[in-house]
Structures are given as C-alpha cells and as structure tokens.
Amino acid sequence: MVLSQTKMDLDFRLLFPEEFIKQILDEGYREDGRSHNQTRSTTLTVGSFKSADGSAVVRIGGTCVACGVKGELANPRAISPKDGFIVLNVEYSLVTGSEKLGAIGGGEKFFSSQSLTQIIQDIIHSSKFINLEHLCIEEGKICWSLNVDVVVLSCDGPVIDACVLAAVSALKNATLPSVEIESEKPLVSMATRNHLKTGQYPLMTSFAIHKKEVSDTNIGVLVDPTDDEAQYCTGIVCIAVTNDQKLTGLYKYGGPAMTSDDIQKCIRKAKKQATILVKLIDNTMK
Amino acid sequence: MNIIRHVVTMEVKSRGIECELGIITRADGSAQVKQGNTIVTCGVYGPVEAKSAREKVDKAVVEVIVKSETGLPGPYEKELELLMSSCCETMILTHLHPHTAISVSIQIQSDNGSVIVCMVHALCCSLLDACLPLKTTFSAIKCAFLSDGSMLTDPTTQQEETATSQLTYIIDRKGKLVASHATGSFDTEEYIKGLSVASSTAVHRTDFYRETISRKMSRIKQ
C-alpha cells in the first residue's frame, strides 16, 4: 500500500523530515509503501563492459553500483609464492553527490570507501570464494593479479549490499586468457579464455534499526533501508551469507542494543534474501 | 602531576585486564588498557568548539582516529574507526553538548590478539575518565571457533590464525548487543552461543569499571 500524501503531509515531511520518518516507521509504514521486511527489486547485468575481463552492474532501488575485473600478470610475493592476488578497490563516483552518500547520522557517508573495501575484502576472503592458489600460473614466478574495481554510481540505501553483489557477479563473470610458460616467458593465448574456479560466494543484506517510541517490542528492524530511512535510524546491521546458507560476516554499527532474538530474526531474513539473490545470479549467468 | 595510577585485574575466561587512567596528561580523559600482550592507549579531548563546517546544531560531533603500531593508516584502521565511532555515537549522550566536537584518538601499542576488545575497554575507560555523559558503560569480548567446533574466548594472535571464525561482540551493561564485528565462516548457533557468553561477562565488566572509577575518586578525595 502506498501512502497517499496530502498537502499537509508533504509540508510536515519538508519541515520535520526526521519526525515524519520516525512517526510513519513507528506506525509500521514506510515512505515507499513497503512493509518493514520487504526488499526493493534488484537487477543485475553482467558482461556489459567489453574492455574488462568480467563486469557487472547492480541496481537495488535507487542504488547503482558498477564493477569491473581486469587480470594482470604479476610476480607472486616471496612470502606466499603459490598465491595470486585480488586487489579490491571501492570508490564513490563524483556523480553520487557529496552530502548523502549511504547516509547515516547527519547526511554524511556512513561507510567510507576505505572501510567498504576492507569489509568486502574480508568477506570475499573468509567465504573462500576464490582460492588464491588457483590464480598462480607458475609457483614463485608468475601469477594473476585481479584488479576488482567497484564504483558506486548512485546511492539510495544499502551501498554495501550492491557492492558485494557486483563484485561477486563480476568475478563469476570474469574469464582469463590461458597462459603458458615457454622458455621462462609467459605466452598469453587470447583465443582460449577460461572462467575462474570459484567456491561459495557471499551475499550481503543490510538492516536499519530504529528505536520505537511507543511499543511493546522495543526496536524495529527495516530491511533494505533507503537513504532517508538509514539517516534517521541510528544503527545499521550488515549480514553476509554464503550461497550454502553459512554466515560469513556479521557487522553491527551502533544503534539500539539488540537481544539475541532480534539478531536471529535478522539472520533468518538475511538467509531468505540470500536464496533470492542466488536465484538472481543463477538466472543472469545462464 | 595529577596522574592517577592503579591496576585492576580480573579473570573471566580471558586474560586479565589492567587499566591505568589519566596517563596522557593533556587530554581530558585517557586510559591505557593491557590484556596480556595487547596494549591500547586512548585519549579523549572535548567537548571543544567544533569547526563550523562539521558542527551540528542538535548534538556533538564525535571524531575517532585509530592509529596502528607501525605504518600509515590503511583500510583496516578506517574500518576500526567506523566501528569505534558508531559505539561512541550510540553511547555518549551527544545531545547534551550541541555545537561541539569530541575527538577520540586510539593508539594500538602492541597487538597480540583481540585488539578490538582492548580498544573498546580503553575507549570506555577514557570516556569515563573524561566525565562525559554516557548512556551506559560498554565492554567487548572476542570468541574464536576452531575447526573442531570448540570455542576460545579472548584469543591470542596465534590462536586467531588457526580459527575458522572470529566473532567480536560489543555489549552494553545489560548484555545486549551494541556493535558486532564477525568474520570467518560460522553458523547462527555459534554466533548466538558467543553472544550468550558475551552477555554473561557484562556484569563482571561493570564491576571492573566501577572499581576503576572508585579508585580514581578515592585518590582525588585524599
């Protein structure tokens, strides 16, 4: 049900945005007519950038994230001669605007691009999505270094979910040319390209938590919050689930304190959302 | 010199915590916390006048800086800053100090596992030392699950390396979850088990903070 907004509602929204959003959340509504545990539709496109080895564009509501993967030949580190590299970099594009980037608490960006990079790298590593040993071409001499560039094009809500989905889909979409070593020199044959060997992949779901003013249950949990909702809810929870339903990351940043029942509800929802996203990836990659 | 020195040690399935308040003389509140060989120092400055670009009309702005033992700050430090500043913003009653800024610096002096836990304790002690109004005290505990399913609390660096998952919980006085940082591969039961262990330690941590502050106060009276 979409709320019909009268002139008075719109004036109230304009003058007291925080009070407006808090009140309608307390009453169990959301501005765009969704229920509290309803996500927005997600679209995924893969392979749209021809110059990249793999790419993906993700849209969740008004959030848009693009990701490209490019392979480079590199020398492995002396400390781990059998491993290749995944170099992940998340950036906010200038077109996202400066004030409301994944906003929480006063219109500043909540996740800086550096912390996004660290979190996504952590969950990709801990879900064992790509075994770095598979990126090795010859031990101690040559290996693949995968540059994964994620660019946030527009922000309206859970940027981190879109970034994870984009990075995972781009890596699954990526093909690398086969390389053979002839007399100590790498010979790249562009004709035969192979997909990367991938394992379980992570999928992220974000929640915003708000404290209900008048209620028997103390806190309210919103799945897939928009920018405005996230800004006026004090806490955020991000749960990463692999495609085989194991947890691989659980981050909570501030906000009202949660009991283990509240957390379990979020985990169940995140697992349900992960199965939807797995289907989306499977259908797109067909 | 107005330094208050004392050491409080406790054992709850973890290495003992040693806390020393007021070790940075020019800060409004400071603390050094040692847990085994993990040492973290934290200083709190404020509330001071905020730069007009950053100031907020209805609350104080909290800035957190995390510095590692060596090297320049990277993505890892930024992520820790995010976690710590979210704790600060939830716990400090920022609406009591509008138009001001509170700045927090956390220096990791040595890391031998469970560094986030140590940072949270140093942060809470120095906020108490700075006499900032807090919603409640908060503490942290880290659990690590090994591949055979057994659980370790307060792991050292070597134990962290062998663990399949590392779960850090930041909890309030009543044992409810304020913030969480969990990585690795784990299932819901493991996470909830860790949380219940964390909740059970909350009361001991509150005693620890009470003892720390009462020693500071008794020193001031003399």
Short mmCIF file of C-alpha atoms in Angstrom, two decimals:
data_model
loop_
_atom_site.label_atom_id
_atom_site.label_comp_id
_atom_site.label_asym_id
_atom_site.label_seq_id
_atom_site.Cartn_x
_atom_site.Cartn_y
_atom_site.Cartn_z
CA MET A 1 0.00 0.00 0.00
CA VAL A 2 1.45 3.36 -0.99
CA LEU A 3 0.66 6.11 1.45
CA SER A 4 -1.43 8.80 -0.13
CA GLN A 5 0.20 12.06 0.81
CA THR A 6 -1.88 15.17 1.30
CA LYS A 7 -0.52 18.71 1.10
CA MET A 8 -0.24 18.75 4.89
CA ASP A 9 1.79 15.51 4.94
CA LEU A 10 4.19 16.92 2.39
CA ASP A 11 4.66 20.11 4.38
CA PHE A 12 5.29 18.07 7.52
CA ARG A 13 7.79 15.91 5.59
CA LEU A 14 9.60 19.02 4.38
CA LEU A 15 9.76 20.79 7.73
CA PHE A 16 10.42 17.85 10.06
CA PRO A 17 11.87 15.03 7.94
CA GLU A 18 13.22 13.18 10.99
CA GLU A 19 9.95 13.35 12.92
CA PHE A 20 7.97 12.37 9.81
CA ILE A 21 10.07 9.27 9.10
CA LYS A 22 10.16 8.22 12.76
CA GLN A 23 6.39 8.53 13.08
CA ILE A 24 5.50 6.52 9.98
CA LEU A 25 8.08 3.85 10.90
CA ASP A 26 6.56 3.64 14.39
CA GLU A 27 3.15 3.09 12.86
CA GLY A 28 4.52 0.28 10.74
CA TYR A 29 4.65 2.02 7.38
CA ARG A 30 7.44 3.09 5.07
CA GLU A 31 7.51 6.03 2.73
CA ASP A 32 7.65 3.95 -0.44
CA GLY A 33 4.84 1.66 0.69
CA ARG A 34 6.94 -1.39 1.51
CA SER A 35 6.44 -3.44 4.66
CA HIS A 36 9.32 -3.50 7.16
CA ASN A 37 10.75 -6.76 5.90
CA GLN A 38 10.27 -6.22 2.21
CA THR A 39 13.25 -5.53 -0.05
CA ARG A 40 13.27 -3.49 -3.23
CA SER A 41 13.71 -5.20 -6.56
CA THR A 42 17.28 -5.96 -7.55
CA THR A 43 18.50 -6.01 -11.12
CA LEU A 44 21.78 -7.47 -12.26
CA THR A 45 23.52 -7.16 -15.62
CA VAL A 46 26.78 -8.93 -16.38
CA GLY A 47 29.40 -8.50 -19.08
CA SER A 48 28.38 -5.01 -20.14
CA PHE A 49 31.91 -3.57 -20.23
CA LYS A 50 33.82 -5.14 -23.10
CA SER A 51 37.25 -3.81 -22.12
CA ALA A 52 37.11 -5.61 -18.76
CA ASP A 53 37.69 -9.35 -18.26
CA GLY A 54 34.46 -9.50 -16.27
CA SER A 55 31.90 -6.93 -15.21
CA ALA A 56 28.57 -6.44 -13.52
CA VAL A 57 26.12 -3.62 -12.88
CA VAL A 58 23.75 -3.86 -9.91
CA ARG A 59 20.71 -1.78 -9.13
CA ILE A 60 18.87 -2.03 -5.82
CA GLY A 61 16.10 0.56 -5.84
CA GLY A 62 17.90 3.84 -6.47
CA THR A 63 21.34 2.46 -5.65
CA CYS A 64 23.54 1.72 -8.63
CA VAL A 65 26.96 0.07 -8.49
CA ALA A 66 29.24 -0.99 -11.35
CA CYS A 67 32.15 -3.38 -11.05
CA GLY A 68 34.87 -4.39 -13.48
CA VAL A 69 37.55 -7.08 -13.16
CA LYS A 70 40.82 -6.89 -15.04
CA GLY A 71 43.53 -9.52 -14.86
CA GLU A 72 47.20 -8.61 -14.86
CA LEU A 73 50.29 -10.80 -14.83
CA ALA A 74 52.38 -10.20 -11.74
CA ASN A 75 55.14 -11.72 -9.66
CA PRO A 76 53.91 -13.52 -6.54
CA ARG A 77 55.00 -12.33 -3.14
CA ALA A 78 58.08 -14.07 -1.74
CA ILE A 79 56.17 -14.86 1.47
CA SER A 80 53.40 -16.70 -0.41
CA PRO A 81 54.88 -17.91 -3.74
CA LYS A 82 51.85 -20.10 -4.53
CA ASP A 83 49.24 -17.34 -4.29
CA GLY A 84 47.91 -14.78 -6.74
CA PHE A 85 46.28 -11.52 -5.72
CA ILE A 86 42.84 -9.96 -5.61
CA VAL A 87 43.15 -6.19 -5.39
CA LEU A 88 39.79 -4.76 -4.48
CA ASN A 89 39.05 -1.06 -4.64
CA VAL A 90 35.75 0.64 -3.90
CA GLU A 91 35.18 4.21 -4.95
CA TYR A 92 32.33 6.65 -4.77
CA SER A 93 31.81 8.30 -8.13
CA LEU A 94 31.55 12.08 -8.08
CA VAL A 95 28.05 11.89 -9.56
CA THR A 96 26.72 10.42 -6.30
CA GLY A 97 26.89 13.91 -4.79
CA SER A 98 28.80 14.86 -1.70
CA GLU A 99 26.19 15.09 1.05
CA LYS A 100 24.16 11.95 1.11
CA LEU A 101 26.45 9.01 0.47
CA GLY A 102 24.97 5.94 2.11
CA ALA A 103 23.99 8.40 4.75
CA ILE A 104 23.54 7.72 8.39
CA GLY A 105 23.67 10.34 11.12
CA GLY A 106 23.52 13.83 9.69
CA GLY A 107 23.90 13.31 5.98
CA GLU A 108 27.48 12.15 5.87
CA LYS A 109 28.55 8.97 4.24
CA PHE A 110 28.45 6.16 6.74
CA PHE A 111 30.78 3.75 5.02
CA SER A 112 33.90 5.45 3.73
CA SER A 113 35.25 3.88 0.55
CA GLN A 114 38.19 2.50 2.55
CA SER A 115 36.04 0.75 5.11
CA LEU A 116 33.85 -0.67 2.33
CA THR A 117 36.99 -2.02 0.69
CA GLN A 118 38.14 -3.67 3.91
CA ILE A 119 34.77 -5.25 4.74
CA ILE A 120 34.18 -6.61 1.23
CA GLN A 121 37.72 -7.95 1.01
CA ASP A 122 37.25 -9.67 4.39
CA ILE A 123 34.02 -11.41 3.44
CA ILE A 124 35.25 -12.46 -0.01
CA HIS A 125 38.34 -13.91 1.66
CA SER A 126 36.50 -15.63 4.51
CA SER A 127 33.80 -17.16 2.31
CA LYS A 128 36.61 -18.92 0.34
CA PHE A 129 35.05 -17.60 -2.88
CA ILE A 130 38.31 -17.63 -4.80
CA ASN A 131 41.24 -19.79 -3.81
CA LEU A 132 44.26 -17.59 -4.38
CA GLU A 133 46.31 -20.67 -5.32
CA HIS A 134 44.17 -21.05 -8.45
CA LEU A 135 45.46 -17.68 -9.62
CA CYS A 136 49.03 -18.96 -9.66
CA ILE A 137 50.50 -19.77 -13.07
CA GLU A 138 53.96 -20.87 -12.06
CA GLU A 139 54.99 -21.08 -8.44
CA GLY A 140 57.23 -18.25 -7.34
CA LYS A 141 57.45 -16.80 -10.84
CA ILE A 142 54.18 -15.63 -12.28
CA CYS A 143 50.59 -15.31 -11.18
CA TRP A 144 47.40 -13.42 -11.91
CA SER A 145 46.59 -10.22 -10.07
CA LEU A 146 42.89 -9.49 -10.37
CA ASN A 147 42.01 -5.82 -10.09
CA VAL A 148 38.42 -5.59 -8.91
CA ASP A 149 37.20 -2.01 -9.25
CA VAL A 150 33.84 -1.19 -7.74
CA VAL A 151 32.33 2.21 -8.49
CA VAL A 152 29.26 3.49 -6.67
CA LEU A 153 27.27 5.50 -9.21
CA SER A 154 24.28 6.44 -7.14
CA CYS A 155 23.31 6.00 -3.50
CA ASP A 156 19.90 5.31 -2.16
CA GLY A 157 20.30 2.84 0.62
CA PRO A 158 22.41 -0.24 1.16
CA VAL A 159 25.53 0.52 -0.84
CA ILE A 160 27.41 -2.37 0.72
CA ASP A 161 24.86 -4.98 -0.44
CA ALA A 162 25.09 -3.72 -4.00
CA CYS A 163 28.92 -3.61 -3.87
CA VAL A 164 29.17 -7.22 -2.68
CA LEU A 165 26.69 -8.44 -5.30
CA ALA A 166 28.52 -6.51 -8.05
CA ALA A 167 31.97 -7.77 -7.02
CA VAL A 168 30.80 -11.38 -6.75
CA SER A 169 28.94 -11.33 -10.08
CA ALA A 170 31.83 -9.64 -11.89
CA LEU A 171 34.28 -12.24 -10.55
CA LYS A 172 31.93 -15.06 -11.56
CA ASN A 173 31.56 -13.47 -14.99
CA ALA A 174 35.32 -12.97 -15.46
CA THR A 175 37.29 -15.04 -17.96
CA LEU A 176 41.06 -15.07 -18.15
CA PRO A 177 43.19 -15.99 -21.18
CA SER A 178 45.23 -19.15 -20.80
CA VAL A 179 48.91 -18.63 -20.17
CA GLU A 180 51.73 -21.00 -20.89
CA ILE A 181 55.32 -20.67 -19.96
CA GLU A 182 57.78 -21.09 -22.80
CA SER A 183 61.48 -20.69 -22.13
CA GLU A 184 60.81 -18.67 -18.95
CA LYS A 185 58.49 -16.24 -20.73
CA PRO A 186 54.72 -16.15 -20.40
CA LEU A 187 52.79 -16.79 -23.60
CA VAL A 188 49.25 -15.48 -23.48
CA SER A 189 46.76 -17.00 -25.90
CA MET A 190 43.72 -14.77 -26.10
CA ALA A 191 41.75 -17.37 -28.11
CA THR A 192 41.12 -19.68 -25.17
CA ARG A 193 39.59 -17.99 -22.17
CA ASN A 194 38.55 -19.80 -19.02
CA HIS A 195 36.26 -18.86 -16.17
CA LEU A 196 37.78 -18.57 -12.71
CA LYS A 197 37.41 -21.50 -10.35
CA THR A 198 35.00 -20.21 -7.72
CA GLY A 199 33.69 -21.69 -4.49
CA GLN A 200 30.96 -20.50 -2.14
CA TYR A 201 30.13 -16.86 -2.68
CA PRO A 202 28.93 -14.27 -0.15
CA LEU A 203 25.78 -12.15 -0.37
CA MET A 204 25.10 -9.21 1.90
CA THR A 205 21.87 -7.88 3.36
CA SER A 206 21.64 -4.64 5.36
CA PHE A 207 19.16 -3.66 8.01
CA ALA A 208 18.48 -0.35 9.72
CA ILE A 209 17.44 -0.39 13.37
CA HIS A 210 15.25 2.23 14.95
CA LYS A 211 14.04 2.58 18.48
CA LYS A 212 10.27 2.57 18.68
CA GLU A 213 8.93 5.43 20.79
CA VAL A 214 5.70 3.74 21.83
CA SER A 215 5.68 0.00 21.51
CA ASP A 216 5.82 -3.26 23.40
CA THR A 217 8.69 -4.56 21.30
CA ASN A 218 11.49 -2.13 21.85
CA ILE A 219 13.21 -1.95 18.47
CA GLY A 220 12.12 -2.02 14.87
CA VAL A 221 14.18 -3.54 12.08
CA LEU A 222 13.96 -2.37 8.49
CA VAL A 223 15.40 -4.46 5.71
CA ASP A 224 16.96 -2.69 2.71
CA PRO A 225 16.64 0.87 4.10
CA THR A 226 16.56 3.85 1.75
CA ASP A 227 18.97 6.71 2.29
CA ASP A 228 16.45 8.78 4.24
CA GLU A 229 15.44 5.87 6.45
CA ALA A 230 19.07 4.96 7.17
CA GLN A 231 19.82 8.57 8.05
CA TYR A 232 17.23 8.72 10.81
CA CYS A 233 17.70 5.20 12.12
CA THR A 234 20.69 5.15 14.42
CA GLY A 235 22.04 1.68 13.81
CA ILE A 236 22.91 -0.50 10.88
CA VAL A 237 23.39 -4.27 10.69
CA CYS A 238 25.04 -5.98 7.71
CA ILE A 239 24.87 -9.75 7.44
CA ALA A 240 26.82 -11.72 4.84
CA VAL A 241 25.53 -15.20 4.00
CA THR A 242 27.12 -17.61 1.53
CA ASN A 243 25.08 -19.41 -1.11
CA ASP A 244 25.12 -22.55 1.08
CA GLN A 245 23.48 -20.59 3.92
CA LYS A 246 26.52 -20.22 6.18
CA LEU A 247 27.24 -16.89 7.81
CA THR A 248 30.48 -15.28 6.73
CA GLY A 249 30.25 -11.81 8.23
CA LEU A 250 28.05 -10.04 10.74
CA TYR A 251 28.62 -6.36 11.34
CA LYS A 252 26.57 -4.14 13.58
CA TYR A 253 27.36 -0.47 13.92
CA GLY A 254 25.85 1.25 16.92
CA GLY A 255 22.17 1.95 17.35
CA PRO A 256 19.75 0.47 19.86
CA ALA A 257 21.07 -2.60 21.67
CA MET A 258 19.73 -5.90 20.33
CA THR A 259 18.91 -9.16 22.10
CA SER A 260 19.83 -12.50 20.57
CA ASP A 261 16.21 -12.94 19.40
CA ASP A 262 16.40 -9.71 17.40
CA ILE A 263 19.68 -10.82 15.83
CA GLN A 264 18.26 -14.24 14.96
CA LYS A 265 15.31 -12.60 13.18
CA CYS A 266 17.76 -10.56 11.10
CA ILE A 267 19.86 -13.63 10.30
CA ARG A 268 16.76 -15.55 9.14
CA LYS A 269 15.75 -12.68 6.87
CA ALA A 270 19.31 -12.36 5.51
CA LYS A 271 19.34 -16.08 4.69
CA LYS A 272 16.00 -15.79 2.90
CA GLN A 273 17.25 -12.80 0.94
CA ALA A 274 20.44 -14.71 0.04
CA THR A 275 18.43 -17.51 -1.62
CA ILE A 276 16.60 -14.89 -3.71
CA LEU A 277 19.90 -13.35 -4.78
CA VAL A 278 21.41 -16.76 -5.56
CA LYS A 279 18.48 -17.38 -7.94
CA LEU A 280 19.03 -13.95 -9.49
CA ILE A 281 22.72 -14.68 -10.10
CA ASP A 282 21.96 -18.16 -11.48
CA ASN A 283 19.33 -16.79 -13.89
CA THR A 284 21.60 -13.97 -15.06
CA MET A 285 24.66 -16.18 -15.55
CA LYS A 286 22.78 -18.82 -17.55
CA MET B 1 51.42 15.89 38.35
CA ASN B 2 47.85 14.74 38.52
CA ILE B 3 48.30 11.17 37.39
CA ILE B 4 46.14 8.52 39.00
CA ARG B 5 47.78 5.14 38.81
CA HIS B 6 46.17 1.91 39.71
CA VAL B 7 45.78 -1.54 38.32
CA VAL B 8 42.65 -3.64 38.36
CA THR B 9 42.91 -7.24 37.27
CA MET B 10 40.13 -9.71 36.65
CA GLU B 11 39.76 -13.16 35.20
CA VAL B 12 36.63 -14.21 33.34
CA LYS B 13 37.75 -16.88 30.89
CA SER B 14 40.09 -14.26 29.49
CA ARG B 15 43.42 -12.65 30.07
CA GLY B 16 43.34 -10.17 32.94
CA ILE B 17 42.61 -6.55 32.20
CA GLU B 18 44.95 -3.93 33.55
CA CYS B 19 43.82 -0.36 33.34
CA GLU B 20 45.60 2.87 34.11
CA LEU B 21 43.68 6.13 33.94
CA GLY B 22 44.99 9.59 33.17
CA ILE B 23 48.23 8.56 31.53
CA ILE B 24 48.00 11.33 28.91
CA THR B 25 48.28 14.48 30.99
CA ARG B 26 46.94 16.98 28.46
CA ALA B 27 43.88 15.00 27.38
CA ASP B 28 40.50 15.47 29.09
CA GLY B 29 40.35 11.76 29.70
CA SER B 30 42.74 8.95 28.92
CA ALA B 31 43.39 5.32 29.66
CA GLN B 32 45.85 2.59 28.87
CA VAL B 33 44.48 -0.92 28.85
CA LYS B 34 46.57 -4.08 28.77
CA GLN B 35 45.17 -7.52 28.13
CA GLY B 36 48.06 -9.95 28.02
CA ASN B 37 50.48 -8.51 25.48
CA THR B 38 47.85 -6.42 23.72
CA ILE B 39 48.19 -2.80 24.77
CA VAL B 40 45.99 0.10 23.67
CA THR B 41 46.10 3.73 24.75
CA CYS B 42 43.15 6.04 24.24
CA GLY B 43 42.75 9.78 24.73
CA VAL B 44 39.55 11.79 24.69
CA TYR B 45 39.50 15.53 24.01
CA GLY B 46 36.36 17.53 24.42
CA PRO B 47 33.71 18.69 24.22
CA VAL B 48 35.50 21.54 22.42
CA GLU B 49 34.33 24.09 19.89
CA ALA B 50 33.65 22.45 16.54
CA LYS B 51 34.76 23.73 13.17
CA SER B 52 31.75 25.40 11.59
CA ALA B 53 31.79 23.02 8.62
CA ARG B 54 31.41 19.98 10.85
CA GLU B 55 29.30 21.28 13.71
CA LYS B 56 25.77 20.01 14.26
CA VAL B 57 23.02 22.10 15.79
CA ASP B 58 21.43 19.34 17.85
CA LYS B 59 24.37 17.24 19.03
CA ALA B 60 28.11 16.96 19.47
CA VAL B 61 30.23 15.63 16.61
CA VAL B 62 32.41 12.64 17.51
CA GLU B 63 35.63 12.06 15.60
CA VAL B 64 37.62 8.90 16.12
CA ILE B 65 41.16 8.30 14.95
CA VAL B 66 42.75 4.86 15.16
CA LYS B 67 46.49 4.55 14.81
CA SER B 68 48.23 1.24 14.27
CA GLU B 69 51.54 0.17 15.81
CA THR B 70 53.50 0.83 12.64
CA GLY B 71 52.94 2.28 9.22
CA LEU B 72 50.35 4.60 7.74
CA PRO B 73 46.63 4.17 8.36
CA GLY B 74 45.02 1.88 5.80
CA PRO B 75 41.56 0.42 5.16
CA TYR B 76 41.78 -1.76 8.28
CA GLU B 77 42.23 1.26 10.55
CA LYS B 78 39.37 3.05 8.76
CA GLU B 79 37.10 0.09 9.41
CA LEU B 80 38.03 0.10 13.10
CA GLU B 81 37.36 3.85 13.22
CA LEU B 82 33.88 3.20 11.82
CA LEU B 83 33.20 0.59 14.50
CA MET B 84 34.54 2.75 17.33
CA SER B 85 32.76 5.93 16.22
CA SER B 86 29.46 4.06 15.96
CA CYS B 87 29.95 2.95 19.58
CA CYS B 88 30.80 6.49 20.66
CA GLU B 89 27.79 7.99 18.93
CA THR B 90 25.47 5.44 20.48
CA MET B 91 26.91 5.60 23.98
CA ILE B 92 27.78 9.27 24.52
CA LEU B 93 24.74 11.47 25.17
CA THR B 94 25.77 13.80 22.37
CA HIS B 95 22.57 15.84 22.50
CA LEU B 96 23.75 17.32 25.83
CA HIS B 97 26.62 19.10 24.08
CA PRO B 98 25.29 20.65 20.87
CA HIS B 99 27.62 22.68 18.58
CA THR B 100 30.72 20.97 19.99
CA ALA B 101 33.19 18.31 18.93
CA ILE B 102 34.56 15.36 20.86
CA SER B 103 37.72 13.89 19.49
CA VAL B 104 38.99 10.43 20.36
CA SER B 105 42.42 9.06 19.50
CA ILE B 106 43.14 5.39 19.90
CA GLN B 107 46.71 4.18 19.59
CA ILE B 108 47.38 0.46 19.27
CA GLN B 109 50.70 -0.06 21.04
CA SER B 110 51.04 -3.77 20.63
CA ASP B 111 48.71 -6.32 19.14
CA ASN B 112 48.72 -9.86 20.45
CA GLY B 113 45.15 -10.81 19.57
CA SER B 114 41.70 -9.45 20.49
CA VAL B 115 42.76 -5.91 19.73
CA ILE B 116 39.18 -4.65 19.23
CA VAL B 117 38.27 -5.84 22.73
CA CYS B 118 41.19 -3.94 24.20
CA MET B 119 40.28 -0.83 22.16
CA VAL B 120 36.69 -0.87 23.43
CA HIS B 121 37.82 -1.14 27.06
CA ALA B 122 40.34 1.67 26.60
CA LEU B 123 37.65 3.78 24.94
CA CYS B 124 35.10 3.22 27.69
CA CYS B 125 37.65 3.87 30.48
CA SER B 126 38.83 7.10 28.90
CA LEU B 127 35.26 8.31 28.30
CA LEU B 128 34.58 7.65 32.00
CA ASP B 129 37.82 9.41 32.91
CA ALA B 130 36.78 12.42 30.79
CA CYS B 131 33.48 12.50 32.73
CA LEU B 132 31.44 12.57 29.53
CA PRO B 133 27.77 11.70 30.00
CA LEU B 134 27.22 8.12 28.83
CA LYS B 135 24.04 6.13 28.25
CA THR B 136 25.64 3.07 29.85
CA THR B 137 29.07 1.54 30.12
CA PHE B 138 30.01 -0.94 27.43
CA SER B 139 32.52 -3.73 27.05
CA ALA B 140 33.61 -6.28 24.49
CA ILE B 141 34.55 -9.90 24.19
CA LYS B 142 36.02 -11.88 21.34
CA CYS B 143 35.24 -15.53 20.66
CA ALA B 144 37.07 -17.68 18.14
CA PHE B 145 35.76 -21.01 16.87
CA LEU B 146 38.28 -23.65 15.84
CA SER B 147 37.77 -26.14 13.03
CA ASP B 148 36.76 -28.87 15.55
CA GLY B 149 33.90 -26.65 16.79
CA SER B 150 35.46 -25.71 20.14
CA MET B 151 35.28 -22.13 21.30
CA LEU B 152 38.05 -19.93 22.66
CA THR B 153 37.44 -16.61 24.34
CA ASP B 154 39.96 -13.78 24.17
CA PRO B 155 42.26 -15.49 21.60
CA THR B 156 45.88 -14.51 21.03
CA THR B 157 47.26 -13.82 17.54
CA GLN B 158 48.43 -17.41 17.08
CA GLN B 159 45.04 -18.75 18.11
CA GLU B 160 43.32 -16.29 15.75
CA GLU B 161 45.34 -17.64 12.84
CA THR B 162 44.12 -21.20 13.38
CA ALA B 163 40.49 -20.19 13.97
CA THR B 164 37.76 -20.62 11.34
CA SER B 165 35.76 -17.69 12.64
CA GLN B 166 36.42 -14.66 14.81
CA LEU B 167 33.45 -13.05 16.48
CA THR B 168 33.78 -9.81 18.42
CA TYR B 169 30.78 -8.58 20.40
CA ILE B 170 30.45 -5.13 21.93
CA ILE B 171 27.77 -5.24 24.59
CA ASP B 172 26.16 -2.80 26.98
CA ARG B 173 25.79 -3.10 30.75
CA LYS B 174 22.76 -5.38 30.41
CA GLY B 175 24.49 -7.73 27.99
CA LYS B 176 22.64 -6.59 24.86
CA LEU B 177 24.49 -6.29 21.58
CA VAL B 178 25.59 -2.75 20.71
CA ALA B 179 28.04 -3.49 17.92
CA SER B 180 29.47 -6.56 16.31
CA HIS B 181 32.39 -7.44 14.09
CA ALA B 182 32.32 -11.05 12.95
CA THR B 183 34.39 -12.61 10.18
CA GLY B 184 35.19 -16.12 9.01
CA SER B 185 32.73 -18.91 8.39
CA PHE B 186 30.21 -19.66 11.15
CA ASP B 187 26.57 -20.58 11.66
CA THR B 188 23.76 -18.99 13.63
CA GLU B 189 24.13 -21.34 16.63
CA GLU B 190 27.81 -20.44 17.00
CA TYR B 191 27.07 -16.74 16.82
CA ILE B 192 24.29 -16.96 19.40
CA LYS B 193 26.45 -19.13 21.69
CA GLY B 194 29.17 -16.48 21.56
CA LEU B 195 26.64 -13.77 22.29
CA SER B 196 25.35 -15.56 25.38
CA VAL B 197 28.94 -15.96 26.65
CA ALA B 198 29.47 -12.25 26.00
CA SER B 199 26.27 -11.33 27.85
CA SER B 200 27.34 -13.37 30.87
CA THR B 201 30.56 -11.36 31.20
CA ALA B 202 28.80 -7.98 31.09
CA VAL B 203 28.21 -7.84 34.85
CA HIS B 204 31.90 -8.53 35.61
CA ARG B 205 32.97 -5.76 33.28
CA THR B 206 30.61 -3.32 35.02
CA ASP B 207 32.26 -4.24 38.34
CA PHE B 208 35.63 -3.64 36.72
CA TYR B 209 34.62 -0.15 35.56
CA ARG B 210 33.12 0.64 38.97
CA GLU B 211 36.31 -0.39 40.74
CA THR B 212 38.44 1.59 38.30
CA ILE B 213 36.44 4.77 38.84
CA SER B 214 36.06 4.35 42.59
CA ARG B 215 39.84 4.10 42.92
CA LYS B 216 40.22 7.27 40.90
CA MET B 217 37.68 9.03 43.12
CA SER B 218 39.24 7.87 46.38
CA ARG B 219 42.59 9.19 45.16
CA ILE B 220 41.03 12.59 44.38
CA LYS B 221 39.45 12.81 47.88
CA GLN B 222 42.81 12.36 49.59
#
